[in-house]
Short mmCIF file of C-alpha atoms and ligand atoms in Angstrom, two decimals:
data_model
loop_
_atom_site.label_atom_id
_atom_site.label_comp_id
_atom_site.label_asym_id
_atom_site.label_seq_id
_atom_site.Cartn_x
_atom_site.Cartn_y
_atom_site.Cartn_z
CA MET A 24 -14.52 81.78 14.94
CA LYS A 25 -16.13 83.46 17.92
CA ASN A 26 -14.48 86.55 19.48
CA GLY A 27 -11.55 86.07 17.11
CA ARG A 28 -10.66 82.85 18.94
CA VAL A 29 -9.51 79.77 17.09
CA HIS A 30 -10.50 76.14 17.59
CA ASN A 31 -7.59 75.23 19.86
CA PHE A 32 -6.42 71.59 19.87
CA ASN A 33 -2.99 72.30 21.31
CA ALA A 34 -1.54 69.58 23.55
CA GLY A 35 -0.38 71.98 26.26
CA PRO A 36 -0.26 74.85 26.91
CA ALA A 37 -3.81 74.45 25.78
CA ALA A 38 -7.26 76.03 25.61
CA MET A 39 -8.65 77.69 28.72
CA PRO A 40 -12.38 78.31 29.28
CA LEU A 41 -13.42 81.61 27.73
CA PRO A 42 -15.54 82.76 30.72
CA VAL A 43 -12.49 82.20 32.95
CA LEU A 44 -10.27 84.23 30.64
CA GLU A 45 -12.87 86.99 30.83
CA GLU A 46 -12.82 86.87 34.65
CA ILE A 47 -9.03 87.01 34.58
CA ARG A 48 -9.13 90.04 32.30
CA ARG A 49 -11.58 91.71 34.66
CA ASP A 50 -9.29 91.04 37.64
CA LEU A 51 -6.08 91.97 35.91
CA LEU A 52 -5.69 95.55 37.10
CA ASP A 53 -7.48 95.22 40.41
CA TRP A 54 -7.68 91.79 41.97
CA ASN A 55 -10.08 91.44 44.87
CA GLY A 56 -10.05 95.15 45.71
CA THR A 57 -6.28 95.16 46.28
CA GLY A 58 -5.65 97.74 43.55
CA MET A 59 -3.09 95.32 42.12
CA SER A 60 -3.06 92.33 39.86
CA VAL A 61 -2.43 88.97 41.48
CA MET A 62 1.05 89.09 39.91
CA GLU A 63 1.84 92.16 42.00
CA VAL A 64 0.63 91.18 45.45
CA SER A 65 2.97 89.77 48.07
CA HIS A 66 2.85 86.01 48.37
CA ARG A 67 2.93 86.62 52.12
CA SER A 68 -0.15 88.87 52.10
CA ALA A 69 -3.43 87.94 53.76
CA GLU A 70 -5.15 88.13 50.36
CA TYR A 71 -2.82 85.61 48.79
CA ALA A 72 -3.00 83.31 51.82
CA ALA A 73 -6.80 83.37 51.45
CA LEU A 74 -6.49 82.48 47.78
CA GLU A 75 -4.24 79.51 48.61
CA ARG A 76 -6.71 78.24 51.21
CA GLU A 77 -9.57 78.61 48.75
CA VAL A 78 -7.78 76.75 45.93
CA ASP A 79 -6.86 73.95 48.34
CA ALA A 80 -10.45 73.66 49.61
CA ASP A 81 -11.99 73.86 46.13
CA LEU A 82 -9.65 71.21 44.70
CA ARG A 83 -10.42 68.95 47.67
CA GLU A 84 -14.13 69.37 47.02
CA LEU A 85 -13.82 68.85 43.25
CA MET A 86 -11.74 65.66 43.49
CA GLY A 87 -12.97 64.44 46.87
CA ILE A 88 -9.43 64.49 48.26
CA PRO A 89 -9.32 62.90 51.74
CA GLU A 90 -7.89 64.85 54.68
CA ARG A 91 -4.86 62.56 54.91
CA TYR A 92 -3.51 63.89 51.61
CA LYS A 93 -1.54 67.10 51.22
CA ILE A 94 -1.79 69.25 48.10
CA LEU A 95 1.51 70.82 47.05
CA PHE A 96 2.00 73.44 44.36
CA MET A 97 5.49 73.14 42.92
CA GLN A 98 7.33 74.75 40.03
CA GLY A 99 9.52 72.92 37.52
CA GLY A 100 6.55 71.37 35.72
CA ALA A 101 5.79 67.68 35.63
CA THR A 102 9.40 67.13 34.55
CA LEU A 103 10.75 68.08 37.98
CA GLN A 104 8.45 65.45 39.46
CA PHE A 105 10.16 62.77 37.33
CA ALA A 106 13.06 63.34 39.77
CA ALA A 107 11.20 64.50 42.88
CA VAL A 108 9.02 61.38 43.05
CA PRO A 109 11.85 58.81 43.18
CA TRP A 110 14.06 61.05 45.30
CA ASN A 111 11.38 61.49 47.94
CA LEU A 112 9.77 58.07 47.76
CA MET A 113 12.57 55.56 47.11
CA ILE A 114 13.31 54.80 50.73
CA ASN A 115 14.25 51.17 49.93
CA GLY A 116 15.84 52.25 46.65
CA ARG A 117 13.46 50.27 44.46
CA ALA A 118 10.40 51.08 42.34
CA ALA A 119 8.34 49.42 39.62
CA TYR A 120 7.43 51.46 36.56
CA ILE A 121 5.03 50.61 33.73
CA ASP A 122 6.28 51.69 30.33
CA THR A 123 3.39 52.86 28.16
CA GLY A 124 5.13 55.36 25.87
CA SER A 125 7.07 58.61 25.71
CA TRP A 126 6.26 60.17 29.09
CA SER A 127 6.59 57.03 31.18
CA SER A 128 9.87 56.29 29.35
CA LYS A 129 11.19 59.71 30.30
CA ALA A 130 10.14 59.18 33.90
CA ILE A 131 11.88 55.77 33.93
CA LYS A 132 15.09 57.25 32.57
CA GLU A 133 15.10 59.92 35.26
CA ALA A 134 14.18 57.53 38.10
CA ARG A 135 17.13 55.28 37.23
CA ARG A 136 19.39 58.04 38.54
CA TYR A 137 17.96 57.57 42.03
CA GLY A 138 17.53 53.83 42.50
CA GLU A 139 16.69 50.48 41.04
CA VAL A 140 13.85 50.66 38.55
CA GLU A 141 12.07 47.53 37.46
CA VAL A 142 10.03 47.93 34.28
CA ALA A 143 7.25 45.67 35.49
CA ALA A 144 5.23 45.79 32.26
CA SER A 145 5.61 47.47 28.92
CA GLY A 146 3.51 48.32 25.90
CA SER A 147 6.55 48.44 23.63
CA ALA A 148 5.92 44.99 22.06
CA ASP A 149 2.50 46.30 20.94
CA GLY A 150 4.08 49.46 19.49
CA TYR A 151 2.64 51.40 22.45
CA ARG A 152 -0.86 51.04 21.03
CA LYS A 153 -2.28 49.28 24.03
CA ILE A 154 -2.09 49.68 27.82
CA PRO A 155 -0.84 46.39 29.32
CA ASP A 156 -3.14 44.62 31.76
CA CYS A 157 -1.49 45.10 35.15
CA SER A 158 -4.44 44.06 37.32
CA GLN A 159 -2.57 40.93 38.46
CA LEU A 160 0.84 42.61 38.72
CA GLU A 161 3.02 41.44 41.57
CA VAL A 162 6.02 43.36 42.83
CA ALA A 163 8.79 42.63 45.35
CA PRO A 164 7.68 43.34 48.94
CA ASP A 165 10.15 46.21 49.43
CA THR A 166 9.03 48.08 46.30
CA ASP A 167 8.61 51.71 47.29
CA PHE A 168 5.95 52.48 44.69
CA VAL A 169 4.41 51.43 41.39
CA TYR A 170 4.40 54.17 38.76
CA ILE A 171 2.07 54.77 35.83
CA CYS A 172 1.60 57.62 33.39
CA GLU A 173 -2.17 57.72 33.45
CA ASN A 174 -2.51 59.37 30.05
CA GLU A 175 0.23 59.27 27.46
CA THR A 176 -0.12 62.65 25.79
CA ILE A 177 1.98 61.81 22.73
CA GLY A 178 0.78 58.26 22.03
CA GLY A 179 -2.85 59.07 22.91
CA LEU A 180 -3.40 56.27 25.44
CA THR A 181 -5.14 56.23 28.78
CA TRP A 182 -5.35 53.57 31.50
CA PRO A 183 -8.61 51.61 31.60
CA GLU A 184 -9.57 51.39 35.29
CA GLU A 185 -9.60 47.57 35.30
CA ARG A 186 -6.01 47.29 34.01
CA LYS A 187 -4.44 49.44 36.71
CA PRO A 188 -1.99 47.78 39.12
CA ARG A 189 -3.41 46.75 42.50
CA THR A 190 -0.40 45.93 44.61
CA SER A 191 0.40 46.67 48.23
CA ALA A 192 2.97 49.28 47.11
CA PRO A 193 1.60 52.83 46.77
CA LEU A 194 0.42 53.72 43.27
CA VAL A 195 1.98 56.88 41.79
CA ALA A 196 0.41 58.48 38.71
CA ASP A 197 1.48 61.21 36.34
CA GLN A 198 -1.98 62.59 35.55
CA SER A 199 -0.72 65.65 33.66
CA SER A 200 -2.84 65.27 30.55
CA MET A 201 -6.00 63.84 32.13
CA PHE A 202 -6.04 65.69 35.46
CA LEU A 203 -9.58 66.86 36.32
CA SER A 204 -10.99 65.40 33.10
CA ARG A 205 -12.95 62.69 34.95
CA PRO A 206 -13.73 61.55 38.50
CA CYS A 207 -10.75 60.14 40.36
CA ASP A 208 -10.71 57.95 43.46
CA VAL A 209 -7.73 59.62 45.13
CA SER A 210 -7.63 57.01 47.91
CA ARG A 211 -6.41 54.45 45.32
CA TYR A 212 -3.14 56.39 44.99
CA GLY A 213 -0.14 57.17 47.15
CA LEU A 214 0.70 60.17 45.02
CA ILE A 215 -0.76 61.94 42.00
CA TYR A 216 0.97 64.73 40.18
CA ALA A 217 0.09 66.84 37.17
CA GLY A 218 1.52 69.73 35.22
CA VAL A 219 -1.42 72.12 35.00
CA GLN A 220 -1.05 73.43 31.45
CA LYS A 221 -3.53 71.00 29.87
CA ASN A 222 -6.81 71.03 31.73
CA LEU A 223 -6.23 73.67 34.30
CA GLY A 224 -4.17 76.77 33.68
CA PRO A 225 -0.96 78.32 32.42
CA ALA A 226 2.31 76.37 32.54
CA GLY A 227 4.49 76.86 35.58
CA ILE A 228 2.96 74.70 38.28
CA ALA A 229 2.73 71.03 39.02
CA ILE A 230 0.14 69.97 41.55
CA VAL A 231 1.24 67.09 43.78
CA ILE A 232 -1.37 65.26 45.83
CA VAL A 233 0.48 63.07 48.29
CA ARG A 234 -0.58 60.82 51.13
CA GLU A 235 0.85 62.15 54.38
CA ASP A 236 2.69 58.97 55.34
CA LEU A 237 4.77 59.28 52.15
CA ILE A 238 6.01 62.73 53.14
CA ARG A 239 9.25 61.84 54.90
CA ASP A 240 12.50 63.33 55.97
CA VAL A 241 14.72 61.98 53.16
CA PRO A 242 18.20 61.40 54.56
CA ASP A 243 20.04 62.68 51.48
CA PRO A 244 21.98 65.90 52.02
CA LYS A 245 22.42 66.28 48.24
CA MET A 246 18.70 66.59 47.61
CA PRO A 247 17.76 70.16 46.67
CA THR A 248 15.70 71.62 49.50
CA TYR A 249 13.09 72.83 47.03
CA MET A 250 12.38 69.28 45.90
CA ARG A 251 11.68 67.91 49.35
CA TYR A 252 8.00 67.19 49.89
CA ASP A 253 8.44 67.51 53.67
CA VAL A 254 9.80 71.05 53.25
CA GLN A 255 7.11 72.04 50.73
CA ALA A 256 4.37 70.63 52.95
CA ALA A 257 5.71 72.32 56.09
CA ASN A 258 5.90 75.65 54.24
CA GLY A 259 2.46 75.59 52.58
CA SER A 260 4.08 75.33 49.11
CA HIS A 261 5.83 78.64 49.47
CA TYR A 262 9.24 77.68 50.69
CA ASN A 263 10.29 80.17 48.03
CA THR A 264 8.25 82.69 46.02
CA PRO A 265 5.41 80.71 44.45
CA ASN A 266 3.88 81.16 41.01
CA CYS A 267 0.98 83.26 42.32
CA TRP A 268 -0.34 83.96 38.84
CA ALA A 269 -0.66 80.31 37.84
CA ALA A 270 -2.16 79.39 41.22
CA TYR A 271 -4.79 82.11 40.79
CA CYS A 272 -5.65 80.98 37.23
CA CYS A 273 -5.92 77.34 38.34
CA GLY A 274 -8.20 78.48 41.15
CA ARG A 275 -10.55 80.19 38.68
CA VAL A 276 -10.69 77.09 36.47
CA ILE A 277 -11.36 74.82 39.47
CA LYS A 278 -14.27 77.10 40.48
CA SER A 279 -15.66 76.97 36.95
CA LEU A 280 -15.52 73.14 37.04
CA LEU A 281 -17.36 73.14 40.37
CA ARG A 282 -20.01 75.44 38.89
CA SER A 283 -20.49 73.30 35.79
CA GLY A 284 -21.34 70.01 37.48
CA GLY A 285 -17.93 68.81 38.71
CA LEU A 286 -15.86 65.98 37.31
CA GLU A 287 -18.78 63.69 36.45
CA ALA A 288 -20.19 66.31 34.12
CA ALA A 289 -16.73 67.10 32.70
CA HIS A 290 -16.25 63.40 31.97
CA GLU A 291 -19.59 63.20 30.14
CA ARG A 292 -18.65 66.19 27.99
CA ASN A 293 -15.21 64.75 27.30
CA LYS A 294 -16.60 61.32 26.37
CA LYS A 295 -19.01 62.92 23.94
CA LYS A 296 -16.30 64.95 22.21
CA ALA A 297 -13.94 61.98 21.93
CA ASP A 298 -16.78 59.76 20.64
CA ILE A 299 -17.57 62.22 17.88
CA LEU A 300 -13.96 62.24 16.76
CA TYR A 301 -13.21 58.51 17.08
CA GLU A 302 -16.49 57.57 15.39
CA PHE A 303 -15.59 59.71 12.43
CA LEU A 304 -12.02 58.34 12.28
CA ASP A 305 -13.17 54.72 12.54
CA SER A 306 -15.66 55.15 9.71
CA SER A 307 -13.21 57.02 7.50
CA SER A 308 -11.29 55.43 4.66
CA THR A 309 -8.68 58.22 4.78
CA PHE A 310 -7.81 58.35 8.47
CA THR A 311 -6.95 55.71 11.03
CA ALA A 312 -6.75 55.95 14.82
CA PRO A 313 -4.08 53.38 15.72
CA VAL A 314 -4.67 53.00 19.49
CA GLU A 315 -6.62 49.97 20.76
CA ARG A 316 -10.19 51.06 21.54
CA GLU A 317 -10.10 50.27 25.27
CA SER A 318 -6.83 52.23 25.70
CA ARG A 319 -7.84 55.30 23.74
CA SER A 320 -7.34 58.64 25.40
CA LEU A 321 -10.33 60.95 25.75
CA MET A 322 -7.90 63.88 25.84
CA ASN A 323 -5.38 63.29 23.05
CA VAL A 324 -6.88 61.77 19.92
CA VAL A 325 -4.07 60.48 17.72
CA PHE A 326 -4.69 59.71 14.05
CA THR A 327 -3.01 59.62 10.67
CA THR A 328 -3.57 59.24 6.95
CA GLY A 329 -0.50 57.01 6.81
CA ASP A 330 1.19 59.54 4.51
CA LYS A 331 3.45 61.92 6.39
CA ASP A 332 3.35 64.67 3.76
CA LEU A 333 -0.42 64.55 3.63
CA ASP A 334 -0.62 64.67 7.44
CA ALA A 335 1.62 67.74 7.46
CA LYS A 336 -0.48 69.40 4.76
CA ILE A 337 -3.71 68.72 6.65
CA ALA A 338 -2.29 70.25 9.85
CA LYS A 339 -1.24 73.34 7.94
CA ASP A 340 -4.51 73.67 6.01
CA ALA A 341 -6.40 73.31 9.29
CA ALA A 342 -4.40 76.10 10.92
CA ASP A 343 -5.16 78.32 7.92
CA VAL A 344 -8.88 78.02 8.69
CA GLY A 345 -8.53 78.55 12.45
CA ILE A 346 -8.24 74.91 13.58
CA VAL A 347 -4.90 74.94 15.36
CA GLY A 348 -2.64 72.43 17.04
CA ILE A 349 -3.47 69.18 15.21
CA LYS A 350 0.07 68.37 14.15
CA GLY A 351 1.28 65.20 15.92
CA HIS A 352 4.20 65.42 18.34
CA LYS A 353 7.49 65.78 16.50
CA SER A 354 8.77 62.46 17.87
CA VAL A 355 5.96 60.42 16.28
CA GLY A 356 4.50 62.60 13.51
CA GLY A 357 0.93 62.07 12.30
CA LEU A 358 -1.96 64.11 13.66
CA ARG A 359 -3.30 64.67 17.16
CA ALA A 360 -6.26 66.64 18.45
CA SER A 361 -6.18 67.40 22.16
CA THR A 362 -9.73 67.74 23.41
CA TYR A 363 -9.14 68.97 26.95
CA ASN A 364 -11.92 70.22 29.22
CA ALA A 365 -11.99 73.71 27.70
CA VAL A 366 -12.31 72.49 24.09
CA SER A 367 -15.96 72.72 23.11
CA GLU A 368 -18.06 70.15 21.29
CA GLU A 369 -18.53 72.84 18.66
CA SER A 370 -14.75 72.90 18.05
CA VAL A 371 -14.72 69.13 17.68
CA GLU A 372 -17.61 69.31 15.19
CA ALA A 373 -15.68 71.97 13.28
CA LEU A 374 -12.64 69.70 13.14
CA VAL A 375 -14.68 66.73 11.91
CA SER A 376 -16.36 68.74 9.18
CA PHE A 377 -12.97 70.12 8.14
CA LEU A 378 -11.52 66.60 7.95
CA LYS A 379 -14.60 65.33 6.07
CA LYS A 380 -14.35 68.02 3.48
CA TYR A 381 -10.72 67.24 3.11
CA GLN A 382 -11.46 63.59 2.66
CA THR A 383 -13.80 64.15 -0.27
CA THR A 384 -11.77 66.84 -2.00
CA GLN A 385 -8.30 65.40 -1.50
CA VAL A 386 -8.76 61.67 -2.04
N1 PMP B 415 4.00 64.10 31.68
C1 PMP B 415 3.07 64.19 30.71
C2 PMP B 415 2.04 63.11 30.62
C3 PMP B 415 3.08 65.26 29.82
O1 PMP B 415 2.16 65.32 28.86
C4 PMP B 415 4.06 66.26 29.94
C5 PMP B 415 4.09 67.48 29.03
N2 PMP B 415 3.46 67.42 27.86
C6 PMP B 415 5.02 66.14 30.95
C7 PMP B 415 4.95 65.06 31.80
C8 PMP B 415 6.09 67.18 31.13
O2 PMP B 415 5.49 68.32 31.60
P1 PMP B 415 6.24 69.71 31.80
O3 PMP B 415 6.53 70.25 30.44
O4 PMP B 415 5.26 70.51 32.58
O5 PMP B 415 7.48 69.46 32.57
#
């Protein structure tokens, strides 16, 4: 362990890049010559306004976000967006959702409170081990949007590009656990949102990237003002006091991604880490990785020995030697290593050699 830091495979909140944490520590008592930390400045100050402009510009550069999209910073995590998306976008009262596991199921349940939800495809018949092919999906002409969870954090699945829906309705994606992990053609989407506590920063913000024509005056007096995209957009995401701290941290991580070769380079690093892990799991007689190869997540590698007590013991033994966070989500059990942007190849190698040793001594 370097600098007393563990190998962090937590699913979120998750590892942040060490050089960024060092910058944050440096800035903590005196940010930008203000004599204050960023948590202490006014969100209406010129310094904070400059930070917001910089984060917006840097994120646009990193993802290649076209001008016609607005970037909103909202609180309430990705969970608030399960409600905000249908409430803002269901103008005709109808949306199509693809059910690929836990997080899309939660989004479907929430959306049903706001309108008619058609589950247009589902991975449930395959035990959520495979992303359904939706390339030929057809939806009713008045469908307000088609919704996918682009990376299922618990099941460990991600959407292969060629299986994504291509309909005339705007595509909405929950990118929480793969945001900024690879290049993204934003123009393919009507709206993208992501909780930032995986690849980007501390919990407390969801970033919403929304095409301007989808920002509308929703004629529902019951809708909380905070949740209205038109209000958030008109007020530069500070209709109320924003999470300045999280916005600042995200800004530092975005800069570090720009410095280290952008999203292409991040994707190469992420592919390499996931390959190391999946190759080991596929060649192992002790562990299996149940997700179909083409649907496997590069961010959340799910695996198991098939024996729940042994899985639990391995997660505990790993934590004892500084390899933390490999216990599977409580709803599914098993093991899961989240290999987000800030997790190094060295940490992945450490995990594999830990699992290997285990394999020979325990079996
Ligand atoms: N969507 C996905 C894909 C997630 O992984 C999570 C959190 N793990 C959420 C939504 C919910 O995020 P939050 O806790 O920020 O509300």
